[in-house]
Short mmCIF file of N, CA and C in Angstrom, two decimals:
data_model
loop_
_atom_site.label_atom_id
_atom_site.label_comp_id
_atom_site.label_asym_id
_atom_site.label_seq_id
_atom_site.Cartn_x
_atom_site.Cartn_y
_atom_site.Cartn_z
N MET I 1 94.23 -101.94 -43.60
CA MET I 1 94.30 -103.06 -44.40
C MET I 1 93.69 -103.33 -45.85
N GLN I 2 92.89 -102.60 -46.12
CA GLN I 2 92.26 -102.46 -47.34
C GLN I 2 92.90 -101.49 -48.21
N SER I 3 93.79 -100.84 -47.57
CA SER I 3 94.40 -99.25 -48.32
C SER I 3 93.27 -98.31 -48.32
N GLU I 4 92.37 -98.29 -47.66
CA GLU I 4 91.61 -97.03 -47.58
C GLU I 4 92.17 -96.09 -46.27
N TYR I 5 93.28 -95.54 -46.63
CA TYR I 5 93.96 -94.53 -45.66
C TYR I 5 93.55 -93.15 -45.23
N ALA I 6 92.49 -92.87 -46.08
CA ALA I 6 92.18 -91.44 -45.62
C ALA I 6 90.93 -91.77 -44.61
N GLU I 7 90.05 -92.96 -45.20
CA GLU I 7 89.23 -93.16 -44.04
C GLU I 7 89.81 -93.69 -42.80
N ALA I 8 90.79 -94.42 -42.91
CA ALA I 8 91.37 -95.07 -41.49
C ALA I 8 92.02 -93.86 -40.83
N LYS I 9 92.48 -92.51 -41.44
CA LYS I 9 93.00 -91.65 -40.70
C LYS I 9 91.80 -90.84 -40.22
N LEU I 10 90.54 -90.82 -40.83
CA LEU I 10 89.46 -90.00 -40.17
C LEU I 10 89.06 -90.75 -38.95
N LEU I 11 88.81 -92.11 -39.01
CA LEU I 11 88.29 -92.66 -38.36
C LEU I 11 89.15 -92.64 -36.88
N LEU I 12 90.48 -93.07 -37.31
CA LEU I 12 91.43 -93.15 -35.90
C LEU I 12 91.64 -91.54 -35.26
N THR I 13 91.49 -90.53 -35.90
CA THR I 13 91.38 -89.33 -35.45
C THR I 13 90.07 -88.91 -34.62
N GLU I 14 89.14 -89.59 -35.14
CA GLU I 14 87.99 -89.27 -34.39
C GLU I 14 87.69 -90.06 -33.18
N ALA I 15 88.12 -91.48 -33.37
CA ALA I 15 88.26 -92.20 -31.93
C ALA I 15 89.31 -91.73 -30.93
N LYS I 16 90.39 -91.17 -31.45
CA LYS I 16 91.60 -90.34 -30.57
C LYS I 16 90.78 -89.48 -29.88
N THR I 17 89.82 -88.64 -30.82
CA THR I 17 89.29 -87.55 -29.73
C THR I 17 88.28 -87.93 -28.70
N GLN I 18 87.72 -89.01 -29.16
CA GLN I 18 86.57 -89.44 -28.12
C GLN I 18 87.27 -90.24 -26.81
N PHE I 19 88.36 -90.91 -27.29
CA PHE I 19 89.16 -91.54 -26.12
C PHE I 19 89.73 -90.21 -25.17
N GLU I 20 90.09 -89.11 -25.93
CA GLU I 20 90.61 -88.22 -25.01
C GLU I 20 89.72 -87.42 -23.93
N LYS I 21 88.25 -87.26 -24.60
CA LYS I 21 87.37 -86.71 -23.77
C LYS I 21 86.96 -87.74 -22.98
N GLY I 22 86.84 -88.98 -23.15
CA GLY I 22 86.69 -89.78 -21.82
C GLY I 22 87.79 -90.14 -21.18
N GLY I 23 89.01 -89.45 -21.18
CA GLY I 23 90.15 -89.61 -20.13
C GLY I 23 90.94 -90.84 -20.43
N ASN I 24 90.59 -91.79 -21.61
CA ASN I 24 91.22 -93.12 -21.62
C ASN I 24 92.68 -92.58 -22.41
N LYS I 25 93.72 -92.33 -21.82
CA LYS I 25 95.13 -91.89 -22.22
C LYS I 25 95.59 -93.02 -23.11
N LEU I 26 95.28 -94.36 -22.75
CA LEU I 26 96.15 -95.51 -23.31
C LEU I 26 95.43 -95.60 -24.78
N ARG I 27 94.09 -95.48 -24.90
CA ARG I 27 93.36 -95.91 -26.44
C ARG I 27 93.75 -94.70 -27.18
N ALA I 28 93.50 -93.25 -26.44
CA ALA I 28 94.19 -92.14 -27.29
C ALA I 28 95.52 -92.41 -27.98
N ALA I 29 96.59 -92.90 -27.33
CA ALA I 29 97.95 -93.41 -27.72
C ALA I 29 97.98 -94.17 -28.54
N GLN I 30 97.21 -95.19 -28.43
CA GLN I 30 97.19 -96.31 -29.58
C GLN I 30 96.37 -95.62 -30.88
N CYS I 31 95.46 -94.90 -30.88
CA CYS I 31 95.07 -94.36 -31.86
C CYS I 31 96.12 -93.48 -32.70
N ILE I 32 96.90 -92.65 -31.85
CA ILE I 32 98.16 -91.94 -32.46
C ILE I 32 99.08 -92.80 -33.02
N GLN I 33 99.39 -94.00 -32.48
CA GLN I 33 100.21 -94.98 -32.96
C GLN I 33 99.90 -95.45 -34.12
N SER I 34 98.57 -95.84 -34.27
CA SER I 34 97.93 -96.43 -35.45
C SER I 34 98.04 -95.22 -36.57
N LEU I 35 97.77 -94.07 -36.07
CA LEU I 35 97.68 -92.97 -37.22
C LEU I 35 99.13 -93.13 -37.93
N GLY I 36 100.22 -93.16 -36.95
CA GLY I 36 101.63 -93.01 -37.13
C GLY I 36 101.66 -94.36 -38.33
N ASP I 37 101.24 -95.51 -38.00
CA ASP I 37 101.38 -96.60 -38.76
C ASP I 37 100.76 -96.66 -40.34
N VAL I 38 99.67 -95.88 -40.28
CA VAL I 38 98.63 -95.52 -41.82
C VAL I 38 99.85 -94.59 -42.51
N CYS I 39 100.61 -93.56 -41.71
CA CYS I 39 101.17 -92.60 -42.48
C CYS I 39 102.49 -93.45 -43.11
N ARG I 40 102.75 -94.40 -42.51
CA ARG I 40 104.15 -95.05 -42.55
C ARG I 40 103.68 -96.14 -44.19
N MET I 41 102.58 -96.32 -44.00
CA MET I 41 102.07 -97.33 -44.93
C MET I 41 101.97 -96.43 -46.41
N LYS I 42 101.59 -95.13 -45.90
CA LYS I 42 101.23 -94.22 -47.21
C LYS I 42 102.73 -93.37 -47.65
N ALA I 43 103.72 -94.06 -47.07
CA ALA I 43 104.91 -93.44 -47.13
C ALA I 43 105.16 -92.08 -46.97
N ASP I 44 104.43 -91.38 -45.92
CA ASP I 44 104.36 -90.11 -45.62
C ASP I 44 105.15 -90.08 -44.28
N TYR I 45 106.67 -90.39 -44.26
CA TYR I 45 107.31 -90.64 -43.29
C TYR I 45 107.66 -89.43 -42.12
N SER I 46 107.68 -88.32 -42.79
CA SER I 46 107.66 -87.23 -41.83
C SER I 46 106.76 -87.15 -40.88
N GLU I 47 105.37 -87.22 -41.30
CA GLU I 47 104.16 -87.20 -40.40
C GLU I 47 104.13 -88.44 -39.43
N ALA I 48 104.52 -89.54 -40.18
CA ALA I 48 104.60 -91.01 -39.28
C ALA I 48 105.83 -90.56 -38.06
N LYS I 49 106.98 -90.11 -38.38
CA LYS I 49 107.62 -89.82 -37.16
C LYS I 49 107.25 -89.14 -36.45
N LEU I 50 106.52 -87.75 -36.64
CA LEU I 50 106.06 -86.78 -35.40
C LEU I 50 104.94 -87.71 -34.72
N LEU I 51 104.26 -88.45 -35.45
CA LEU I 51 103.18 -89.08 -34.81
C LEU I 51 103.47 -90.32 -33.51
N LEU I 52 104.65 -91.08 -34.37
CA LEU I 52 105.06 -92.22 -33.58
C LEU I 52 106.00 -91.52 -32.50
N ASN I 53 106.60 -90.49 -32.33
CA ASN I 53 107.25 -89.70 -31.53
C ASN I 53 106.00 -89.34 -30.57
N GLU I 54 105.14 -88.78 -30.77
CA GLU I 54 103.89 -88.21 -29.82
C GLU I 54 103.48 -89.45 -29.17
N ALA I 55 102.79 -90.57 -29.83
CA ALA I 55 102.58 -91.73 -29.26
C ALA I 55 103.66 -92.49 -28.17
N LYS I 56 104.68 -92.51 -28.34
CA LYS I 56 105.71 -92.94 -27.68
C LYS I 56 105.64 -91.90 -26.25
N ALA I 57 105.83 -90.88 -26.42
CA ALA I 57 105.73 -89.92 -25.26
C ALA I 57 104.64 -90.01 -24.38
N GLN I 58 103.28 -90.36 -25.38
CA GLN I 58 102.27 -90.57 -24.21
C GLN I 58 101.95 -92.03 -23.48
N PHE I 59 102.45 -92.99 -24.31
CA PHE I 59 102.83 -94.27 -23.50
C PHE I 59 103.53 -94.28 -22.40
N GLU I 60 104.90 -93.47 -22.40
CA GLU I 60 105.81 -93.29 -21.66
C GLU I 60 105.22 -92.68 -20.40
N GLU I 61 104.32 -91.47 -20.61
CA GLU I 61 103.82 -90.79 -19.57
C GLU I 61 102.72 -91.47 -18.86
N ILE I 62 101.90 -92.69 -19.32
CA ILE I 62 100.94 -93.47 -18.79
C ILE I 62 101.82 -94.51 -18.28
N GLY I 63 102.98 -94.87 -18.72
CA GLY I 63 103.77 -96.08 -17.97
C GLY I 63 103.55 -97.23 -18.91
N ASP I 64 103.26 -97.30 -20.01
CA ASP I 64 102.95 -98.32 -21.04
C ASP I 64 104.51 -98.29 -21.96
N GLN I 65 105.39 -99.14 -21.36
CA GLN I 65 106.58 -99.19 -22.00
C GLN I 65 106.66 -100.08 -23.18
N LEU I 66 105.71 -101.11 -23.28
CA LEU I 66 105.46 -101.87 -24.47
C LEU I 66 104.95 -101.12 -25.61
N GLY I 67 104.12 -100.09 -25.37
CA GLY I 67 103.50 -99.47 -26.62
C GLY I 67 104.63 -98.46 -26.98
N ALA I 68 105.40 -97.86 -26.07
CA ALA I 68 106.66 -96.89 -26.11
C ALA I 68 107.65 -97.89 -27.05
N ALA I 69 107.75 -99.06 -26.75
CA ALA I 69 108.90 -100.01 -27.67
C ALA I 69 108.23 -100.32 -28.92
N GLN I 70 107.20 -100.25 -29.05
CA GLN I 70 106.42 -100.60 -30.57
C GLN I 70 106.45 -99.25 -31.46
N CYS I 71 106.75 -98.16 -30.75
CA CYS I 71 106.89 -96.89 -31.44
C CYS I 71 108.37 -96.73 -31.81
N LEU I 72 109.02 -97.29 -31.02
CA LEU I 72 110.54 -97.13 -31.24
C LEU I 72 110.90 -98.10 -32.38
N GLN I 73 110.39 -99.24 -32.53
CA GLN I 73 110.44 -100.17 -33.46
C GLN I 73 109.96 -99.46 -34.66
N ALA I 74 108.97 -98.93 -34.85
CA ALA I 74 108.36 -98.47 -35.95
C ALA I 74 109.34 -97.54 -36.51
N PHE I 75 109.82 -96.23 -35.88
CA PHE I 75 110.53 -95.34 -35.99
C PHE I 75 112.10 -95.65 -36.55
N GLY I 76 112.36 -96.92 -35.83
CA GLY I 76 113.47 -97.30 -36.33
C GLY I 76 113.64 -98.13 -37.77
N GLU I 77 112.42 -98.48 -38.20
CA GLU I 77 112.25 -98.99 -39.32
C GLU I 77 111.99 -98.12 -40.50
N ILE I 78 111.70 -96.76 -40.01
CA ILE I 78 111.71 -95.71 -41.14
C ILE I 78 112.86 -95.25 -41.30
N LEU I 79 113.68 -95.45 -40.23
CA LEU I 79 115.24 -94.79 -40.21
C LEU I 79 115.85 -95.63 -41.33
N ARG I 80 115.76 -96.91 -41.07
CA ARG I 80 116.31 -97.67 -41.81
C ARG I 80 116.15 -97.83 -43.37
N MET I 81 114.65 -97.70 -43.71
CA MET I 81 114.32 -97.34 -44.91
C MET I 81 115.01 -96.23 -45.45
N HIS I 82 115.59 -95.17 -44.79
CA HIS I 82 116.19 -93.91 -45.25
C HIS I 82 117.73 -94.07 -45.27
N ASP I 83 118.23 -95.10 -44.97
CA ASP I 83 119.41 -95.49 -44.88
C ASP I 83 120.36 -94.77 -43.85
N GLN I 84 119.36 -94.43 -42.77
CA GLN I 84 119.93 -93.85 -41.61
C GLN I 84 120.29 -94.82 -40.37
N TYR I 85 121.39 -95.65 -41.01
CA TYR I 85 121.63 -96.93 -40.25
C TYR I 85 122.05 -96.71 -38.84
N PRO I 86 122.84 -95.84 -38.30
CA PRO I 86 123.21 -95.73 -37.04
C PRO I 86 122.05 -95.25 -36.22
N GLU I 87 121.23 -94.48 -36.68
CA GLU I 87 120.25 -93.87 -35.78
C GLU I 87 119.11 -95.09 -35.65
N ALA I 88 118.96 -95.70 -36.74
CA ALA I 88 118.08 -96.86 -36.90
C ALA I 88 118.35 -98.18 -35.98
N GLN I 89 119.79 -98.41 -35.77
CA GLN I 89 120.16 -99.10 -34.86
C GLN I 89 119.87 -98.80 -33.61
N THR I 90 120.13 -97.68 -33.06
CA THR I 90 119.73 -97.20 -31.71
C THR I 90 118.50 -97.39 -31.44
N LYS I 91 117.87 -96.99 -32.37
CA LYS I 91 116.17 -97.02 -31.98
C LYS I 91 115.74 -98.56 -31.99
N LEU I 92 116.12 -99.56 -32.83
CA LEU I 92 115.93 -100.93 -32.72
C LEU I 92 116.36 -101.24 -31.45
N LYS I 93 117.71 -101.05 -31.12
CA LYS I 93 118.18 -101.76 -29.80
C LYS I 93 117.57 -101.61 -28.77
N GLU I 94 117.28 -100.13 -28.70
CA GLU I 94 116.44 -99.92 -27.43
C GLU I 94 115.16 -100.30 -27.35
N ALA I 95 114.44 -100.69 -28.74
CA ALA I 95 113.04 -101.18 -28.75
C ALA I 95 113.26 -102.73 -28.34
N MET I 96 114.30 -103.39 -28.93
CA MET I 96 114.70 -104.86 -28.51
C MET I 96 114.85 -104.82 -27.04
N GLU I 97 115.64 -104.11 -26.43
CA GLU I 97 115.76 -104.14 -24.71
C GLU I 97 114.57 -104.14 -24.16
N GLN I 98 113.62 -103.29 -24.54
CA GLN I 98 112.30 -103.11 -23.81
C GLN I 98 111.40 -104.31 -24.42
N PHE I 99 111.41 -104.75 -25.42
CA PHE I 99 110.63 -105.97 -25.53
C PHE I 99 110.99 -107.25 -24.70
N THR I 100 112.40 -107.36 -24.71
CA THR I 100 113.22 -108.45 -23.72
C THR I 100 112.67 -107.98 -22.53
N LYS I 101 112.63 -106.92 -22.25
CA LYS I 101 112.53 -106.75 -20.50
C LYS I 101 111.18 -106.93 -20.07
N PHE I 102 110.19 -106.93 -21.17
CA PHE I 102 108.56 -107.24 -20.67
C PHE I 102 108.19 -108.74 -21.52
N GLY I 103 109.08 -109.48 -21.97
CA GLY I 103 108.93 -110.55 -22.23
C GLY I 103 107.97 -110.87 -23.69
N ASP I 104 108.28 -109.60 -24.43
CA ASP I 104 107.66 -109.87 -25.85
C ASP I 104 108.75 -110.53 -26.92
N GLN I 105 108.34 -111.80 -27.03
CA GLN I 105 109.50 -112.38 -27.54
C GLN I 105 109.52 -112.29 -29.15
N MET I 106 108.30 -111.92 -29.50
CA MET I 106 108.24 -111.55 -31.03
C MET I 106 108.77 -110.26 -31.37
N GLY I 107 108.39 -109.33 -30.55
CA GLY I 107 108.89 -107.87 -30.61
C GLY I 107 110.42 -108.04 -31.02
N ALA I 108 110.93 -108.59 -29.55
CA ALA I 108 112.58 -108.57 -29.73
C ALA I 108 112.97 -109.46 -30.95
N ALA I 109 112.38 -110.60 -31.38
CA ALA I 109 113.06 -111.28 -32.70
C ALA I 109 113.12 -110.36 -33.85
N GLN I 110 111.86 -109.68 -33.85
CA GLN I 110 111.65 -108.63 -35.20
C GLN I 110 112.97 -107.57 -34.88
N CYS I 111 113.05 -107.21 -33.71
CA CYS I 111 114.17 -106.21 -33.73
C CYS I 111 115.38 -106.63 -34.38
N LEU I 112 115.60 -107.84 -33.55
CA LEU I 112 117.27 -108.53 -33.92
C LEU I 112 117.17 -108.85 -35.30
N GLN I 113 116.25 -109.30 -35.89
CA GLN I 113 116.32 -109.42 -37.18
C GLN I 113 116.50 -108.24 -38.07
N ALA I 114 115.82 -106.99 -37.89
CA ALA I 114 116.07 -105.68 -38.35
C ALA I 114 117.30 -105.54 -38.37
N LEU I 115 118.04 -105.63 -36.88
CA LEU I 115 119.32 -104.89 -36.85
C LEU I 115 120.22 -106.05 -37.66
N GLY I 116 120.05 -107.34 -37.61
CA GLY I 116 120.82 -108.02 -38.66
C GLY I 116 120.63 -107.71 -40.26
N GLU I 117 119.60 -107.29 -40.37
CA GLU I 117 119.64 -106.87 -41.97
C GLU I 117 120.23 -105.39 -42.28
N THR I 118 119.96 -104.74 -41.05
CA THR I 118 120.92 -103.47 -41.03
C THR I 118 122.39 -103.54 -41.39
N ALA I 119 122.78 -104.73 -40.48
CA ALA I 119 124.26 -104.82 -40.31
C ALA I 119 124.85 -105.42 -41.82
N GLY I 120 123.73 -106.32 -42.44
CA GLY I 120 124.01 -106.72 -43.91
C GLY I 120 124.14 -105.73 -44.74
N MET I 121 123.43 -104.71 -44.70
CA MET I 121 123.17 -103.60 -45.73
C MET I 121 124.27 -102.75 -45.58
N GLN I 122 125.08 -102.84 -44.65
CA GLN I 122 126.36 -101.83 -44.09
C GLN I 122 127.67 -102.90 -44.55
N SER I 123 127.32 -104.09 -45.01
CA SER I 123 128.29 -104.79 -45.40
C SER I 123 129.23 -105.50 -44.08
N GLN I 124 128.44 -105.35 -42.79
CA GLN I 124 129.22 -105.95 -41.71
C GLN I 124 128.64 -107.62 -41.47
N HIS I 125 129.03 -108.01 -42.48
CA HIS I 125 128.50 -109.62 -42.75
C HIS I 125 128.49 -110.50 -41.37
N PRO I 126 129.78 -110.64 -40.65
CA PRO I 126 129.76 -111.20 -39.64
C PRO I 126 128.80 -110.67 -38.23
N ASP I 127 128.50 -109.56 -38.10
CA ASP I 127 127.75 -109.10 -37.34
C ASP I 127 126.14 -109.60 -37.71
N ALA I 128 126.04 -109.42 -39.20
CA ALA I 128 124.84 -109.39 -39.57
C ALA I 128 124.32 -111.00 -39.40
N GLN I 129 125.29 -112.17 -39.57
CA GLN I 129 125.29 -113.39 -39.37
C GLN I 129 124.69 -113.59 -38.08
N VAL I 130 125.33 -113.29 -37.09
CA VAL I 130 125.06 -113.71 -35.79
C VAL I 130 123.89 -113.06 -35.36
N LYS I 131 123.31 -111.89 -35.71
CA LYS I 131 122.23 -111.38 -35.24
C LYS I 131 120.99 -112.23 -35.83
N LEU I 132 120.98 -112.52 -37.47
CA LEU I 132 120.13 -113.24 -38.18
C LEU I 132 119.93 -114.58 -37.45
N GLU I 133 121.17 -115.27 -37.38
CA GLU I 133 120.80 -116.75 -36.72
C GLU I 133 120.11 -116.77 -35.04
N GLU I 134 120.72 -115.52 -34.50
CA GLU I 134 119.88 -115.54 -33.19
C GLU I 134 118.30 -115.42 -33.67
N ALA I 135 118.13 -114.19 -34.29
CA ALA I 135 116.50 -114.09 -34.54
C ALA I 135 116.12 -115.28 -35.08
N MET I 136 116.84 -116.13 -36.05
CA MET I 136 115.89 -117.19 -36.63
C MET I 136 115.76 -118.35 -35.47
N GLY I 137 116.88 -118.42 -34.62
CA GLY I 137 116.25 -119.16 -33.19
C GLY I 137 115.07 -118.73 -32.31
N GLN I 138 115.17 -117.48 -32.34
CA GLN I 138 114.17 -116.90 -31.49
C GLN I 138 112.71 -117.27 -32.00
N PHE I 139 112.73 -116.93 -33.48
CA PHE I 139 111.13 -116.99 -34.27
C PHE I 139 110.88 -118.77 -34.08
N THR I 140 112.14 -119.43 -34.20
CA THR I 140 111.67 -120.99 -34.43
C THR I 140 111.31 -121.42 -32.86
N ARG I 141 111.85 -120.91 -31.86
CA ARG I 141 111.25 -121.02 -30.44
C ARG I 141 109.76 -120.88 -30.24
N ILE I 142 109.51 -119.65 -30.77
CA ILE I 142 108.13 -119.05 -30.44
C ILE I 142 106.99 -119.60 -31.77
N GLY I 143 107.58 -120.39 -32.57
CA GLY I 143 106.86 -120.88 -33.53
C GLY I 143 106.35 -119.92 -34.72
N HIS I 144 107.42 -119.00 -35.04
CA HIS I 144 106.97 -118.19 -35.91
C HIS I 144 107.83 -118.51 -37.55
N GLN I 145 107.44 -119.43 -38.08
CA GLN I 145 107.99 -120.01 -39.26
C GLN I 145 108.36 -118.91 -40.29
N LEU I 146 107.49 -118.03 -40.58
CA LEU I 146 107.89 -117.13 -41.45
C LEU I 146 109.03 -116.15 -41.15
N GLY I 147 108.81 -115.65 -39.86
CA GLY I 147 110.10 -115.05 -39.42
C GLY I 147 111.68 -115.54 -39.60
N ALA I 148 111.54 -117.16 -39.29
CA ALA I 148 112.77 -118.00 -39.23
C ALA I 148 113.02 -117.98 -41.02
N ALA I 149 112.03 -118.09 -41.72
CA ALA I 149 112.48 -118.29 -43.09
C ALA I 149 112.90 -116.90 -43.80
N GLN I 150 112.36 -116.08 -43.10
CA GLN I 150 112.91 -114.63 -43.64
C GLN I 150 114.40 -114.24 -43.12
N CYS I 151 114.76 -114.71 -42.09
CA CYS I 151 116.14 -114.79 -41.55
C CYS I 151 117.00 -115.74 -42.63
N LEU I 152 116.43 -116.77 -42.80
CA LEU I 152 117.17 -117.83 -43.46
C LEU I 152 117.53 -117.24 -44.93
N ARG I 153 116.38 -116.57 -45.38
CA ARG I 153 116.59 -116.15 -46.76
C ARG I 153 117.96 -115.14 -46.94
N THR I 154 117.63 -114.02 -45.91
CA THR I 154 118.69 -113.26 -45.73
C THR I 154 119.98 -113.77 -45.74
N LEU I 155 120.02 -114.54 -44.87
CA LEU I 155 121.49 -115.28 -44.45
C LEU I 155 122.14 -115.98 -45.68
N GLY I 156 121.18 -116.41 -46.68
CA GLY I 156 121.79 -116.73 -47.77
C GLY I 156 122.06 -116.02 -48.75
N GLU I 157 121.41 -114.90 -48.74
CA GLU I 157 122.22 -113.76 -49.46
C GLU I 157 123.01 -113.23 -48.83
N ILE I 158 123.39 -113.37 -47.77
CA ILE I 158 124.62 -112.61 -47.22
C ILE I 158 125.77 -113.42 -47.73
N LEU I 159 125.40 -114.76 -47.68
CA LEU I 159 126.68 -115.69 -47.84
C LEU I 159 126.99 -115.69 -49.45
N GLN I 160 125.77 -115.39 -50.29
CA GLN I 160 126.15 -115.11 -51.89
C GLN I 160 127.01 -114.04 -52.01
N LEU I 161 126.63 -113.00 -51.37
CA LEU I 161 127.51 -111.63 -51.32
C LEU I 161 128.98 -112.04 -51.18
N GLN I 162 129.06 -112.69 -50.10
CA GLN I 162 130.45 -113.10 -49.89
C GLN I 162 131.31 -114.19 -50.72
N GLY I 163 130.37 -114.51 -51.65
CA GLY I 163 130.74 -115.74 -52.45
C GLY I 163 130.79 -117.16 -52.11
N GLN I 164 130.14 -117.51 -50.89
CA GLN I 164 130.01 -118.71 -50.66
C GLN I 164 129.00 -119.52 -51.07
N TYR I 165 128.99 -119.87 -52.54
CA TYR I 165 127.84 -120.06 -53.32
C TYR I 165 127.20 -121.65 -52.58
N PRO I 166 127.82 -122.56 -52.43
CA PRO I 166 127.27 -123.93 -51.86
C PRO I 166 126.52 -123.55 -50.48
N GLU I 167 127.24 -122.88 -49.56
CA GLU I 167 126.29 -122.46 -48.16
C GLU I 167 125.09 -121.54 -48.74
N ALA I 168 125.19 -120.90 -49.34
CA ALA I 168 124.01 -119.85 -49.78
C ALA I 168 122.88 -120.65 -50.37
N GLN I 169 123.13 -121.43 -51.28
CA GLN I 169 122.29 -122.15 -51.80
C GLN I 169 121.73 -123.06 -51.05
N ALA I 170 122.35 -123.76 -49.84
CA ALA I 170 121.46 -124.58 -49.28
C ALA I 170 120.64 -123.83 -47.90
N LYS I 171 120.98 -122.40 -47.67
CA LYS I 171 120.05 -121.87 -46.97
C LYS I 171 119.02 -121.20 -47.55
N LEU I 172 119.21 -120.89 -48.70
CA LEU I 172 117.99 -120.39 -49.75
C LEU I 172 117.15 -121.74 -49.86
N GLU I 173 117.61 -122.73 -50.23
CA GLU I 173 116.51 -123.95 -50.55
C GLU I 173 115.83 -124.22 -49.13
N VAL I 174 116.56 -124.35 -48.27
CA VAL I 174 115.57 -124.38 -46.91
C VAL I 174 114.77 -123.18 -46.56
N ALA I 175 115.40 -122.00 -46.95
CA ALA I 175 114.21 -120.94 -46.86
C ALA I 175 112.95 -121.29 -47.72
N MET I 176 113.11 -121.62 -48.97
CA MET I 176 112.29 -121.85 -49.77
C MET I 176 111.05 -122.82 -49.58
N GLY I 177 111.83 -123.92 -48.95
CA GLY I 177 110.83 -124.88 -48.51
C GLY I 177 109.84 -124.29 -47.42
N GLN I 178 110.68 -123.45 -46.29
CA GLN I 178 109.78 -122.95 -45.17
C GLN I 178 108.68 -121.98 -45.87
N PHE I 179 109.23 -121.20 -46.81
CA PHE I 179 108.17 -120.35 -47.27
C PHE I 179 106.99 -120.98 -48.11
N ASN I 180 107.29 -122.08 -48.76
CA ASN I 180 106.12 -122.99 -48.98
C ASN I 180 105.31 -123.66 -48.33
#
């Protein structure tokens, strides 16, 4: 969080080694996942994908489907950033199903939001709107106003792209109020 990535990688690698020596596969997998997240923050996406795949495999091996879903979500986000939309959608849908199965409403809502944004990037506006409205509802139900505001902002942007300016303005004004 302090952008000290080199030190973070060193400490996480050391922690992973210690957890592996102690036989704690869950903590070792979490360290690998965190290493993948650090690489993602550094924009080292190739390394991030390798680490996230490794962490996902380890989570699955020990039966931690929630950890595996988090890796899928992160991997999907990387693919989305590289305009690999079909692959991103596959990963995000799979992660969303896992989050839903295990009752992680926040994870499911985040995946749904990402799927809506991805549909918007592909000019699939009706699909994007449905997904974003559903994600906004989920965020609202769990009390995550930031997520709801982000969905509302994206909905406003989509309406703007479609030339529906009064509706876009209304959504963007509500989103601005929520952000404030």
